[in-house]
CSV table of C-alpha atoms in Angstrom, one decimal:
chain,number,residue,atom,x,y,z
D,1,MET,CA,68.9,80.0,99.8
D,2,ASN,CA,65.9,79.0,101.9
D,3,GLU,CA,64.4,81.1,104.7
D,4,ASN,CA,65.7,80.3,108.2
D,5,PRO,CA,62.6,80.4,110.5
D,6,TYR,CA,64.9,80.8,113.5
D,7,LEU,CA,66.5,84.0,112.1
D,8,THR,CA,65.2,87.5,112.8
D,9,LEU,CA,66.7,90.7,111.3
D,10,VAL,CA,66.0,93.8,113.4
D,11,LEU,CA,66.6,97.1,111.6
D,12,GLY,CA,66.3,100.6,112.9
D,13,GLY,CA,67.9,104.0,113.1
D,14,ALA,CA,70.2,105.3,115.8
D,15,ARG,CA,68.6,105.2,119.2
D,16,SER,CA,65.4,103.6,117.8
D,17,GLY,CA,65.3,100.9,120.4
D,18,LYS,CA,66.4,98.1,118.1
D,19,SER,CA,68.9,96.5,120.5
D,20,ALA,CA,66.4,96.5,123.4
D,21,TYR,CA,63.8,94.9,121.2
D,22,ALA,CA,66.2,92.3,120.0
D,23,GLU,CA,67.2,91.4,123.5
D,24,SER,CA,63.5,91.1,124.5
D,25,LEU,CA,63.1,88.5,121.7
D,26,ILE,CA,66.1,86.4,122.8
D,27,VAL,CA,65.3,86.4,126.6
D,28,THR,CA,62.0,84.6,125.8
D,29,HIS,CA,64.1,81.5,125.3
D,30,PRO,CA,66.0,79.6,128.0
D,31,SER,CA,69.5,80.9,128.8
D,32,PRO,CA,72.4,80.8,128.3
D,33,TRP,CA,72.2,83.5,125.7
D,34,THR,CA,75.1,84.4,123.5
D,35,TYR,CA,75.7,88.1,122.5
D,36,ILE,CA,78.1,88.7,119.7
D,37,ALA,CA,79.4,92.3,119.9
D,38,THR,CA,80.9,93.8,116.8
D,39,ALA,CA,81.9,97.3,118.2
D,40,ASP,CA,85.5,98.4,118.2
D,41,ILE,CA,85.9,100.5,121.3
D,42,LEU,CA,88.0,103.3,120.1
D,43,ASP,CA,87.1,106.1,122.5
D,44,GLU,CA,85.4,106.8,125.9
D,45,GLU,CA,82.1,107.7,124.3
D,46,MET,CA,81.9,104.2,122.7
D,47,ARG,CA,83.0,102.6,125.9
D,48,ALA,CA,80.1,104.3,127.7
D,49,ARG,CA,77.7,103.0,125.1
D,50,VAL,CA,79.0,99.4,125.4
D,51,ASP,CA,78.9,99.6,129.2
D,52,ALA,CA,75.3,100.8,129.1
D,53,HIS,CA,74.4,97.8,126.8
D,54,ARG,CA,76.1,95.4,129.1
D,55,ALA,CA,74.4,96.8,132.2
D,56,ARG,CA,71.0,96.5,130.6
D,57,ARG,CA,71.6,92.9,129.6
D,58,GLY,CA,72.8,91.7,133.0
D,59,GLY,CA,75.0,88.8,133.9
D,60,GLU,CA,73.3,85.9,132.2
D,61,TRP,CA,74.7,86.7,128.8
D,62,ARG,CA,77.9,85.2,127.4
D,63,THR,CA,79.5,88.0,125.3
D,64,VAL,CA,81.8,87.3,122.4
D,65,GLU,CA,83.8,90.2,120.9
D,66,ALA,CA,83.9,89.9,117.1
D,67,ALA,CA,84.7,93.3,115.6
D,68,GLN,CA,86.2,91.6,112.5
D,69,ALA,CA,85.5,87.8,112.9
D,70,LEU,CA,81.7,87.8,113.0
D,71,VAL,CA,81.3,84.9,110.6
D,72,GLU,CA,83.6,82.7,112.7
D,73,ALA,CA,81.8,83.8,115.9
D,74,VAL,CA,78.5,82.8,114.4
D,75,ARG,CA,79.9,79.4,113.3
D,76,GLU,CA,81.4,78.8,116.8
D,77,ALA,CA,78.3,79.9,118.7
D,78,PRO,CA,76.4,77.1,120.5
D,79,VAL,CA,74.2,75.4,117.9
D,80,ASP,CA,71.3,75.0,120.3
D,81,GLY,CA,71.5,78.3,122.1
D,82,PRO,CA,69.9,81.6,121.5
D,83,LEU,CA,72.2,84.1,119.7
D,84,LEU,CA,72.1,87.9,119.4
D,85,ILE,CA,74.4,89.8,117.0
D,86,ASP,CA,74.7,93.5,117.6
D,87,CYS,CA,75.3,94.9,115.1
D,88,LEU,CA,75.8,94.0,111.5
D,89,THR,CA,76.5,97.6,110.4
D,90,LEU,CA,79.3,98.0,112.9
D,91,TRP,CA,80.9,94.8,111.6
D,92,LEU,CA,80.4,96.0,108.0
D,93,SER,CA,82.1,99.3,108.8
D,94,ASN,CA,85.0,97.5,110.4
D,95,ARG,CA,85.4,95.2,107.4
D,96,LEU,CA,85.0,98.1,104.9
D,97,LEU,CA,87.7,100.2,106.6
D,98,GLY,CA,89.9,97.1,106.8
D,99,GLY,CA,89.8,96.7,103.0
D,100,ALA,CA,87.9,93.3,103.1
D,101,ASP,CA,86.1,91.7,100.2
D,102,LEU,CA,82.6,92.7,101.3
D,103,SER,CA,80.8,90.6,98.8
D,104,ARG,CA,82.7,87.5,100.0
D,105,ASP,CA,82.1,88.5,103.7
D,106,ARG,CA,78.4,89.0,103.0
D,107,ALA,CA,78.0,85.6,101.3
D,108,ALA,CA,79.9,83.9,104.2
D,109,LEU,CA,77.7,85.6,106.8
D,110,VAL,CA,74.5,84.7,105.0
D,111,HIS,CA,75.7,81.0,104.8
D,112,ALA,CA,76.5,81.0,108.5
D,113,LEU,CA,73.2,82.5,109.5
D,114,SER,CA,71.2,80.3,107.3
D,115,SER,CA,72.8,77.2,108.9
D,116,ARG,CA,71.7,78.1,112.5
D,117,SER,CA,68.9,76.1,114.0
D,118,ALA,CA,68.4,78.0,117.2
D,119,PRO,CA,66.8,81.4,117.8
D,120,THR,CA,69.1,84.0,116.2
D,121,VAL,CA,68.5,87.8,116.1
D,122,ALA,CA,70.8,90.1,114.1
D,123,VAL,CA,70.6,93.8,114.7
D,124,SER,CA,71.5,96.4,112.1
D,125,SER,CA,71.2,100.1,111.5
D,126,GLU,CA,69.1,101.2,108.7
D,127,VAL,CA,71.2,103.9,107.0
D,128,GLY,CA,69.5,104.1,103.7
D,129,LEU,CA,66.6,106.4,104.7
D,130,SER,CA,68.5,109.6,104.7
D,131,ILE,CA,70.2,111.9,102.2
D,132,VAL,CA,72.8,110.6,99.7
D,133,PRO,CA,76.2,111.0,101.5
D,134,ASP,CA,78.5,113.6,100.0
D,135,ASN,CA,81.6,111.4,99.9
D,136,ALA,CA,82.6,108.1,98.3
D,137,LEU,CA,83.4,106.2,101.5
D,138,ALA,CA,80.0,107.0,103.0
D,139,ARG,CA,78.2,106.1,99.8
D,140,SER,CA,80.1,102.8,99.6
D,141,PHE,CA,79.1,102.0,103.2
D,142,ARG,CA,75.4,102.9,102.6
D,143,ASP,CA,75.3,100.8,99.5
D,144,ALA,CA,77.1,97.8,101.2
D,145,ALA,CA,74.7,98.0,104.2
D,146,GLY,CA,71.7,98.0,101.8
D,147,GLU,CA,73.1,94.9,100.0
D,148,LEU,CA,73.8,93.2,103.3
D,149,HIS,CA,70.3,93.9,104.7
D,150,GLN,CA,68.7,92.6,101.5
D,151,ALA,CA,70.7,89.4,101.6
D,152,VAL,CA,70.0,88.7,105.3
D,153,SER,CA,66.4,89.7,104.9
D,154,GLN,CA,66.0,87.1,102.1
D,155,ILE,CA,67.0,84.2,104.4
D,156,ALA,CA,65.4,85.6,107.6
D,157,GLY,CA,62.0,84.2,108.7
D,158,ARG,CA,61.3,87.5,110.3
D,159,VAL,CA,62.3,91.1,109.7
D,160,ALA,CA,61.3,94.0,112.1
D,161,LEU,CA,61.9,97.7,111.7
D,162,VAL,CA,62.0,99.5,115.0
D,163,VAL,CA,60.8,103.1,115.0
D,164,ALA,CA,60.8,105.1,118.3
D,165,GLY,CA,60.9,101.9,120.3
D,166,ASN,CA,58.0,100.3,118.3
D,167,PRO,CA,58.7,97.2,116.2
D,168,LEU,CA,57.0,97.1,112.9
D,169,ILE,CA,56.9,93.6,111.5
D,170,VAL,CA,58.0,93.8,107.9
D,171,LYS,CA,58.2,90.0,107.2
D,172,GLY,CA,57.0,87.0,109.2
D,173,GLN,CA,55.4,86.7,112.6
D,174,PRO,CA,56.2,89.0,115.6
D,175,SER,CA,58.0,86.4,117.8
D,176,ILE,CA,60.6,83.8,117.4
């Protein structure tokens, strides 16, 4: 597949500033902005995280909840409007735990992202920089995340790794 110059992949660790950086890229474009949220809110701690993200974004964002149906949400997003997906690894976790065919899901997502012709930023947690997990489920998730990141990176015009709030441009130009 060819690179999509409109697509940016933003990777980073927990609390690295990747979401705030991704939002800063999208708001340089005219609103309305679409935010696809992939978190399943299963407890109060996650609710607080989601509420903090919403408060930071403000009211100009249209939020689409897609804990499982990310591919469909990307396909249904306005074709000419800026789109932010936060985050790919939460969606991947949801799909893994649901017993989905991750290879098929990855291919469908890559196809949907490669078809976009408006600024699109996908956020994902880089989980492959730490120790090898001690259980099969965690290793499966880490491997699937690495495969997903490589596949999205291949089609992305830009890739940034955010470390301590600082974006390091890994591929492409700094802005979209």
